[in-house]
Short mmCIF file of C-alpha atoms and ligand atoms in Angstrom, two decimals:
data_model
loop_
_atom_site.label_atom_id
_atom_site.label_comp_id
_atom_site.label_asym_id
_atom_site.label_seq_id
_atom_site.Cartn_x
_atom_site.Cartn_y
_atom_site.Cartn_z
CA MET A 9 49.56 16.26 68.94
CA LEU A 10 48.04 18.00 72.33
CA ILE A 11 46.41 21.24 72.28
CA THR A 12 44.77 22.67 75.39
CA LEU A 13 42.81 25.63 76.22
CA GLU A 14 43.03 27.45 79.34
CA GLY A 15 41.70 30.53 81.05
CA ILE A 16 39.83 31.75 84.02
CA ASP A 17 36.02 30.84 84.40
CA GLY A 18 34.16 33.31 81.97
CA SER A 19 37.04 33.55 79.70
CA GLY A 20 35.11 31.90 76.50
CA LYS A 21 36.97 28.66 76.22
CA SER A 22 33.64 26.46 76.14
CA THR A 23 32.53 28.98 73.10
CA LEU A 24 35.96 28.62 71.65
CA MET A 25 35.75 24.72 71.84
CA GLU A 26 32.43 24.57 70.53
CA ALA A 27 33.30 26.54 67.15
CA LEU A 28 36.47 24.35 66.70
CA ARG A 29 34.50 21.06 67.17
CA PHE A 30 32.86 22.35 64.10
CA SER A 31 35.47 23.85 61.98
CA LEU A 32 38.33 21.43 62.66
CA ALA A 33 35.88 18.49 61.92
CA ASP A 34 38.06 17.30 58.75
CA LEU A 35 40.94 16.94 61.28
CA ASN A 36 39.06 14.30 63.02
CA PRO A 37 40.47 15.56 66.45
CA VAL A 38 39.54 14.08 69.72
CA PHE A 39 37.43 17.25 71.78
CA THR A 40 37.87 16.14 75.42
CA ARG A 41 37.92 17.89 78.81
CA GLU A 42 39.08 18.33 82.34
CA PRO A 43 37.53 17.41 84.88
CA GLY A 44 34.95 15.27 83.45
CA ALA A 45 36.08 13.08 80.38
CA THR A 46 35.60 9.71 82.62
CA TRP A 47 33.45 8.79 85.58
CA VAL A 48 36.18 9.86 87.65
CA GLY A 49 35.78 13.66 86.43
CA ASP A 50 32.43 13.40 86.89
CA ALA A 51 32.88 12.46 90.44
CA VAL A 52 35.43 15.41 90.74
CA ARG A 53 32.76 17.88 89.62
CA ARG A 54 30.27 16.68 92.14
CA ALA A 55 32.72 16.89 95.02
CA VAL A 56 33.88 20.59 93.83
CA LYS A 57 30.28 21.61 94.56
CA GLU A 58 30.46 20.23 98.18
CA ARG A 59 33.42 22.55 98.51
CA LEU A 60 35.99 20.19 99.82
CA ASP A 61 39.24 21.02 101.86
CA PRO A 62 41.95 22.19 99.22
CA VAL A 63 44.01 19.12 99.51
CA THR A 64 41.19 17.10 98.86
CA GLU A 65 40.16 19.02 95.89
CA ALA A 66 43.75 19.19 94.37
CA LEU A 67 44.02 15.28 94.69
CA LEU A 68 40.78 14.51 93.15
CA PHE A 69 41.52 17.02 90.12
CA THR A 70 44.84 15.17 89.80
CA ALA A 71 42.85 11.84 90.04
CA ASP A 72 40.68 12.85 87.15
CA HIS A 73 43.56 14.12 84.86
CA ALA A 74 45.52 10.38 85.74
CA ALA A 75 42.12 8.79 84.50
CA HIS A 76 41.63 11.15 81.52
CA LEU A 77 45.20 10.67 80.50
CA ALA A 78 44.74 6.72 80.47
CA ALA A 79 41.50 6.55 79.08
CA VAL A 80 41.26 9.16 76.41
CA ILE A 81 44.45 11.19 75.78
CA ARG A 82 47.18 8.56 75.44
CA PRO A 83 45.10 6.15 73.27
CA ALA A 84 44.29 9.07 70.97
CA LEU A 85 47.66 10.15 70.92
CA ASN A 86 48.90 6.57 70.08
CA GLU A 87 46.71 6.53 67.31
CA ARG A 88 48.36 9.79 66.05
CA ARG A 89 45.17 11.87 66.63
CA LEU A 90 45.11 15.36 67.40
CA VAL A 91 43.75 15.98 70.96
CA ILE A 92 42.22 19.42 72.32
CA SER A 93 41.29 19.66 75.68
CA ASP A 94 39.20 22.48 77.49
CA ARG A 95 41.45 22.80 80.64
CA TYR A 96 44.46 20.46 81.84
CA THR A 97 47.05 20.27 84.17
CA ASP A 98 47.98 24.20 83.86
CA SER A 99 44.15 24.70 85.44
CA ARG A 100 45.70 22.72 88.44
CA PHE A 101 48.86 24.81 88.63
CA ALA A 102 46.84 27.95 88.20
CA TYR A 103 43.92 27.39 90.51
CA GLN A 104 45.20 25.18 93.30
CA SER A 105 48.31 26.96 93.60
CA VAL A 106 45.99 29.62 94.74
CA THR A 107 43.37 27.67 96.68
CA LEU A 108 46.41 25.74 98.31
CA GLU A 109 48.20 28.92 99.61
CA GLY A 110 48.55 28.38 103.49
CA THR A 111 48.06 24.72 103.57
CA VAL A 112 51.02 23.37 101.84
CA PRO A 113 54.31 25.45 101.85
CA SER A 114 54.79 25.70 98.28
CA PRO A 115 51.66 24.96 96.41
CA LEU A 116 53.25 25.27 92.60
CA SER A 117 56.10 22.87 93.67
CA TRP A 118 54.15 20.53 95.43
CA LEU A 119 51.74 20.16 92.45
CA GLN A 120 54.48 20.03 89.97
CA ALA A 121 55.91 17.01 92.10
CA LEU A 122 52.48 15.23 92.21
CA HIS A 123 52.41 15.28 88.40
CA ALA A 124 56.11 14.60 87.65
CA GLY A 125 56.94 11.61 85.71
CA TRP A 126 53.36 10.04 84.63
CA SER A 127 51.65 13.20 83.41
CA LEU A 128 52.31 14.89 79.49
CA ARG A 129 53.08 18.10 78.36
CA PRO A 130 50.88 19.84 76.00
CA ASP A 131 52.39 20.86 72.62
CA ARG A 132 50.37 23.97 72.55
CA THR A 133 48.52 26.08 75.11
CA PHE A 134 45.77 28.64 73.96
CA LEU A 135 45.42 31.02 76.89
CA LEU A 136 42.22 33.56 77.19
CA ILE A 137 42.78 36.52 78.87
CA LEU A 138 40.63 39.05 79.94
CA PRO A 139 39.89 41.61 83.06
CA VAL A 140 38.64 39.68 85.70
CA LYS A 141 35.47 41.99 86.05
CA GLN A 142 34.55 41.22 82.45
CA ALA A 143 34.73 37.50 83.23
CA LEU A 144 32.54 37.81 86.33
CA GLU A 145 29.97 39.47 83.96
CA ARG A 146 29.76 36.81 81.77
CA ILE A 147 29.08 34.17 84.19
CA ARG A 148 27.03 36.24 86.61
CA ASP A 149 24.27 34.39 85.29
CA HIS A 150 25.61 30.98 86.42
CA SER A 151 22.63 29.47 88.31
CA ARG A 152 25.60 28.08 90.89
CA ARG A 153 28.73 29.37 90.67
CA GLU A 154 32.07 27.38 91.19
CA HIS A 155 33.38 28.76 94.67
CA PHE A 156 36.57 29.57 92.72
CA GLU A 157 34.49 32.52 90.83
CA SER A 158 35.41 35.41 93.23
CA GLU A 159 37.34 38.11 91.93
CA GLU A 160 40.20 37.74 94.28
CA ILE A 161 40.85 34.14 93.66
CA LEU A 162 40.42 35.01 89.68
CA ALA A 163 42.60 37.46 89.52
CA ASN A 164 45.28 35.35 91.29
CA VAL A 165 44.64 32.36 89.00
CA GLN A 166 44.98 34.56 85.69
CA ALA A 167 48.20 36.34 87.20
CA ARG A 168 49.47 32.67 87.76
CA TYR A 169 48.60 31.64 84.18
CA LEU A 170 50.46 34.69 83.02
CA ASP A 171 53.38 33.61 84.60
CA PHE A 172 53.31 30.32 83.23
CA ALA A 173 53.01 32.08 79.66
CA ALA A 174 55.88 34.13 80.24
CA ALA A 175 58.10 31.26 81.60
CA ASP A 176 57.09 29.17 78.46
CA PRO A 177 56.40 31.35 75.50
CA THR A 178 57.14 28.64 73.09
CA ARG A 179 54.05 26.43 74.04
CA PHE A 180 51.74 29.33 75.30
CA VAL A 181 49.71 31.39 72.92
CA ILE A 182 47.82 34.13 74.67
CA ILE A 183 44.66 35.25 73.01
CA ASP A 184 42.74 38.40 74.00
CA ALA A 185 39.33 37.35 74.90
CA LEU A 186 37.78 40.53 74.62
CA LYS A 187 37.73 40.32 70.75
CA GLY A 188 35.28 39.00 68.83
CA LYS A 189 34.14 35.40 68.87
CA GLU A 190 34.65 35.17 65.20
CA GLU A 191 38.35 36.74 65.07
CA ILE A 192 39.17 34.43 68.57
CA HIS A 193 37.92 31.55 66.14
CA ALA A 194 39.46 32.34 63.17
CA PHE A 195 43.03 32.64 64.63
CA ALA A 196 42.81 29.75 67.00
CA GLU A 197 41.88 27.42 63.96
CA ALA A 198 44.42 28.77 61.75
CA GLU A 199 46.97 28.33 64.48
CA ILE A 200 45.96 24.89 64.94
CA ARG A 201 46.17 24.17 61.25
CA ARG A 202 49.53 25.64 60.96
CA ILE A 203 50.94 23.85 64.12
CA VAL A 204 49.64 20.47 62.78
CA GLY A 205 50.78 21.01 59.30
CA TRP A 206 54.26 21.52 60.95
CA SER A 207 54.23 18.22 63.14
CA GLN A 208 53.27 16.28 59.96
CA THR A 209 56.17 18.21 57.93
CA SER A 210 58.93 17.28 60.88
CA ARG A 211 57.15 14.03 60.91
CA ARG A 212 58.19 13.19 57.48
CA SER A 213 61.44 14.86 57.35
P1 LIG B 30 34.56 23.49 84.40
O1 LIG B 30 33.11 22.95 84.74
O2 LIG B 30 35.47 23.05 83.09
O3 LIG B 30 34.22 25.28 84.38
P2 LIG B 30 34.71 25.98 83.19
O4 LIG B 30 33.48 25.77 82.36
O5 LIG B 30 34.73 27.30 83.50
O6 LIG B 30 35.90 25.56 82.43
O7 LIG B 30 35.40 23.44 85.47
C1 LIG B 30 35.10 23.79 86.97
C2 LIG B 30 35.79 24.47 87.84
O8 LIG B 30 36.93 23.62 87.93
C3 LIG B 30 36.51 25.58 87.03
O9 LIG B 30 36.06 26.78 88.20
C4 LIG B 30 38.37 25.66 87.40
C5 LIG B 30 38.13 24.50 88.19
N1 LIG B 30 39.52 23.61 88.08
C6 LIG B 30 40.53 23.45 88.90
O10 LIG B 30 40.19 24.39 90.05
N2 LIG B 30 41.45 22.86 88.86
C7 LIG B 30 41.46 22.07 87.98
O11 LIG B 30 42.62 21.13 87.80
C8 LIG B 30 40.49 22.02 86.86
C9 LIG B 30 40.87 21.06 85.59
C10 LIG B 30 39.49 22.84 87.03
#
């Protein structure tokens, strides 16, 4: 079972991830992230700080995804572990479809084609949504912002995320990120336990 957390910078994904790490310990999940779960991801993190051209950047994030799938996700799923990833392919589809605008003709189709055949679709995706102004407030203190963290880019990225959720309502679970941390955590934890219970039941039947 593969569960992903998505949302714009400042949406509270990392806080939720930390809370789940603690409360879901009995399920023994693999907690992982993109970019950065392998050395390829570390290189990508460094490269992103350099403001590379958008195609290079998109390919680097995708290379990180390939390494992440091969080294972390597929082995864990093969062992029937629960995998929870902080960002995954929807991050590329949302962010890079914005940054590639004007560089390639149909950025989203280009990105989808790049992933076709070898990537893996998550079973469930929690999408944290909040007004961009509030997200920027929350990341105001970051010593050095990622270059994605401008109001215009994040507004476009969030609009893409919402489009994906509308197109795939059985996979996406939208969470109001303005709600309290505890409420968000309790909801996500209960939902994950429910989904995992389901998957075990369906495997038995
Ligand atoms: P990260 O350090 O995980 O930031 P956060 O803590 O906000 O999740 O990710 C770094 C940045 O990289 C973040 O602004 C989102 C962006 N990103 C992409 O543009 N494309 C991708 O495929 C991924 C995984 C991240």
